């Protein structure tokens, strides 16, 4: 059975808000219209998606499953519209995403040389959007760092590199050649803990890990500013730490932590001659 993407977007809004009124405002439609569309979707899927009473709206098991499956479907639809729109332009375009510290010059230069009439763009991504820009079509292919949510993506491993801890020069550990991950258990981590599962899963000394005093930093530059101010630490791939070398920071090898794995990623099921060619060039440049 085909799923109506408009109804799917309506469902996601309600599932995220867990309130039909707020979802209707977000979608700029009347609440009765939204309710009818959700009932129609439930009829099409032959499953109840929400449990509603006068006090609350909750997802059913079927609703939770659909909320997990819906974002890649909506992103793929948006990506297809974007690619079709670009294909209709006079100048063909190919966009490559890359994470901080990853140098893509060799592959991009070789690709541009082979296709002088193609506009080749690059887009710097972040931990939070490195997979989303692929799914929604902002880039055709991306150099990403694991771990990521791989739903809707195909990946090709390219290389791995060590990760290091970045600390202020006055830190108690700054003079050491290397540290163990357990030595960092009580430090404040200034990034998403899921990016450093080895630290996240450490047993901490009771009450000694500091309470978070500020929101997670979004960019490498922001993280390093906080580190320099002695607000915490970050774990970075070695190439990223070297690229952002500063006199008020040091980076140290960390024992007991895995390397940063770099992969090339693209939308699952997408096939094109240009994509195949760039994958080969990227693998050769990394090899």
XYZ file of C-alpha atoms in Angstrom:
287
model
C 0.000 0.000 0.000
C 1.292 3.456 -0.929
C 1.622 5.935 1.931
C 0.425 9.501 1.360
C 3.443 11.678 2.200
C 1.248 14.594 3.201
C -0.538 12.454 5.784
C 2.847 11.154 6.907
C 4.047 14.727 7.520
C 0.881 15.409 9.483
C 1.469 12.278 11.540
C 5.055 13.284 12.386
C 3.899 16.701 13.574
C 1.321 15.169 15.922
C 3.765 12.500 17.097
C 6.385 15.117 17.952
C 3.963 17.516 19.639
C 1.712 14.847 21.193
C -1.005 17.480 20.946
C -3.371 17.871 17.992
C -3.907 21.591 18.595
C -0.223 22.489 18.626
C 0.430 20.228 15.635
C -2.355 21.931 13.681
C -0.857 25.355 14.445
C 2.572 24.116 13.369
C 1.132 22.814 10.084
C -1.080 25.901 9.550
C -4.240 23.831 9.146
C -7.454 23.500 11.136
C -7.467 20.917 13.915
C -10.558 19.048 12.581
C -8.825 18.681 9.211
C -5.747 17.267 10.924
C -7.813 14.820 12.937
C -9.556 13.584 9.778
C -6.228 13.106 7.992
C -4.820 11.070 10.905
C -7.937 8.899 11.019
C -7.629 8.358 7.259
C -3.984 7.346 7.676
C -4.910 4.890 10.424
C -7.564 3.422 8.130
C -5.066 3.064 5.277
C -2.481 1.414 7.539
C -5.093 -0.636 9.419
C -3.473 0.340 12.698
C -4.227 2.719 15.555
C -1.397 5.258 15.815
C -2.515 7.340 18.814
C -4.379 6.846 22.072
C -6.312 10.005 22.946
C -8.333 11.154 25.923
C -9.261 14.564 27.277
C -5.906 14.913 29.031
C -3.275 13.459 26.752
C -2.262 12.034 23.383
C 0.067 9.040 23.327
C 1.681 6.977 20.593
C 0.727 3.332 20.304
C 3.325 0.682 19.474
C 2.332 1.052 15.817
C 2.706 4.815 16.113
C 6.167 4.525 17.617
C 7.217 2.263 14.771
C 5.863 4.665 12.159
C 7.637 7.586 13.834
C 10.880 5.640 13.523
C 10.293 4.831 9.846
C 8.819 8.142 8.682
C 11.809 10.562 8.725
C 13.916 8.664 6.138
C 10.871 8.422 3.831
C 10.145 12.146 4.073
C 13.816 13.032 3.675
C 14.114 10.831 0.575
C 11.088 12.534 -0.970
C 12.538 15.979 -0.265
C 15.909 14.918 -1.669
C 14.311 13.635 -4.863
C 12.456 16.931 -5.394
C 15.675 18.889 -4.833
C 17.686 16.727 -7.246
C 15.001 16.917 -9.925
C 14.914 20.700 -9.551
C 18.689 20.946 -9.891
C 18.669 18.630 -12.901
C 16.297 21.020 -14.625
C 18.741 23.879 -14.330
C 21.088 24.712 -17.173
C 24.205 24.093 -15.063
C 24.524 20.611 -13.577
C 25.684 20.539 -9.946
C 27.245 17.958 -7.613
C 27.701 18.704 -3.897
C 30.050 16.946 -1.464
C 29.722 17.131 2.318
C 32.665 16.777 4.673
C 33.290 16.811 8.415
C 35.893 19.076 10.078
C 39.424 17.728 9.776
C 38.715 15.649 6.665
C 40.551 16.942 3.593
C 38.635 16.189 0.398
C 40.743 18.238 -2.016
C 42.299 15.342 -3.945
C 38.993 13.631 -4.754
C 37.208 16.908 -5.517
C 40.002 18.139 -7.789
C 40.156 14.851 -9.722
C 36.365 14.823 -10.096
C 36.247 18.466 -11.256
C 39.018 17.829 -13.793
C 37.052 14.964 -15.316
C 33.879 17.072 -15.517
C 34.798 20.693 -16.371
C 31.165 21.567 -17.196
C 29.921 20.325 -13.805
C 29.623 22.723 -10.866
C 31.211 20.895 -7.938
C 30.393 22.357 -4.512
C 31.521 21.390 -1.015
C 29.563 21.792 2.225
C 31.092 21.629 5.680
C 28.886 19.538 7.961
C 28.740 18.858 11.701
C 28.098 15.969 14.071
C 24.391 16.906 14.193
C 23.676 17.182 10.447
C 26.255 15.038 8.639
C 23.717 12.364 7.712
C 20.678 14.643 7.406
C 22.227 16.702 4.594
C 22.560 13.483 2.593
C 19.038 12.300 3.291
C 17.418 15.627 2.426
C 19.446 16.088 -0.750
C 21.581 19.081 0.219
C 24.626 16.988 -0.711
C 24.992 14.122 -3.161
C 27.593 12.325 -1.082
C 29.255 12.966 2.260
C 32.455 12.174 4.127
C 31.093 11.279 7.561
C 32.451 10.132 10.900
C 30.891 7.208 12.733
C 28.774 6.632 14.695
C 25.707 7.855 12.796
C 22.158 6.647 12.345
C 22.610 4.587 9.174
C 18.925 4.302 8.262
C 18.441 5.440 4.679
C 22.175 5.478 3.966
C 24.752 3.322 2.246
C 28.307 3.529 3.586
C 31.770 2.744 2.276
C 34.596 2.746 4.871
C 37.567 4.878 3.835
C 40.033 5.100 6.723
C 40.399 5.311 10.501
C 42.461 7.655 12.643
C 43.215 8.004 16.374
C 41.145 10.219 18.639
C 42.690 12.566 21.195
C 41.492 14.575 24.185
C 41.826 18.355 23.969
C 42.545 20.143 27.264
C 43.618 23.646 28.333
C 47.368 24.066 28.770
C 46.972 24.546 32.519
C 45.094 21.288 33.055
C 46.464 18.794 35.606
C 46.960 16.201 32.813
C 48.363 18.557 30.177
C 52.002 17.561 30.682
C 51.468 13.835 30.122
C 52.281 12.042 26.881
C 48.988 10.123 27.008
C 46.087 9.429 29.345
C 43.690 6.554 29.904
C 40.004 7.053 29.259
C 39.385 6.317 32.954
C 41.572 9.339 33.841
C 38.901 11.499 32.194
C 35.917 10.014 34.003
C 35.265 13.073 36.160
C 35.863 15.693 33.460
C 33.076 17.709 31.871
C 32.495 16.528 28.264
C 31.511 19.394 25.961
C 29.972 17.260 23.217
C 27.269 14.672 22.768
C 28.228 11.711 25.015
C 27.023 9.305 22.315
C 30.004 10.461 20.238
C 32.314 9.081 22.940
C 30.606 5.920 24.234
C 33.797 4.784 25.985
C 33.580 7.872 28.245
C 29.777 7.821 28.491
C 29.781 4.288 29.904
C 32.509 4.843 32.500
C 31.578 4.341 36.146
C 32.088 7.722 37.825
C 33.074 8.543 41.345
C 29.850 9.254 43.216
C 28.918 12.893 42.866
C 32.258 13.930 41.397
C 31.303 14.406 37.753
C 30.292 18.085 37.433
C 26.781 19.121 36.532
C 26.503 20.510 33.004
C 26.617 24.292 33.244
C 26.033 25.123 29.573
C 24.323 23.550 26.531
C 26.244 21.264 24.209
C 28.430 23.231 21.807
C 27.477 22.887 18.152
C 30.759 23.553 16.326
C 34.388 22.603 16.830
C 35.256 26.267 17.243
C 32.715 26.694 20.056
C 33.903 23.535 21.804
C 37.515 24.714 21.744
C 36.598 28.125 23.122
C 34.969 26.410 26.111
C 37.954 24.098 26.549
C 40.347 27.055 26.531
C 38.192 28.685 29.227
C 38.649 25.517 31.353
C 34.954 24.636 31.109
C 35.619 21.030 30.072
C 37.191 18.777 27.456
C 36.447 17.420 24.000
C 37.470 14.199 22.249
C 38.405 14.846 18.608
C 39.925 12.938 15.701
C 43.638 13.644 15.514
C 43.370 15.444 12.147
C 40.706 17.798 13.541
C 42.755 18.585 16.648
C 45.812 19.318 14.498
C 43.835 21.518 12.123
C 42.614 23.646 15.033
C 45.989 23.868 16.836
C 46.058 26.700 19.403
C 48.757 27.798 21.881
C 46.319 27.667 24.808
C 45.288 24.052 24.130
C 47.007 20.666 24.134
C 45.869 17.356 22.714
C 46.863 14.021 24.210
C 46.603 10.422 23.030
C 43.920 8.474 24.876
C 44.314 4.803 25.756
C 41.207 2.664 25.863
C 39.298 4.503 23.154
C 38.609 3.407 19.598
C 39.637 5.288 16.458
C 37.485 7.642 14.435
C 36.120 5.767 11.420
C 35.603 7.877 8.282
C 33.157 6.630 5.645
C 31.703 7.854 2.402
C 27.902 7.912 2.608
C 25.049 8.408 0.143
C 21.298 7.825 0.016
C 20.396 4.150 0.005
C 19.208 2.918 -3.348
C 20.390 5.987 -5.249
C 22.221 5.146 -8.443
C 23.992 7.545 -10.807
C 27.075 7.502 -12.977
C 28.517 10.590 -11.266
C 27.992 9.104 -7.819
C 29.664 5.834 -8.788
C 32.610 7.719 -10.274
C 33.098 9.924 -7.222
C 32.984 6.919 -4.901
C 35.854 5.350 -6.806
C 37.887 8.563 -6.762
C 37.311 9.041 -3.017
C 38.385 5.462 -2.279
C 41.518 5.878 -4.376
C 42.411 9.169 -2.682
C 41.927 7.648 0.782
C 43.769 4.453 -0.076
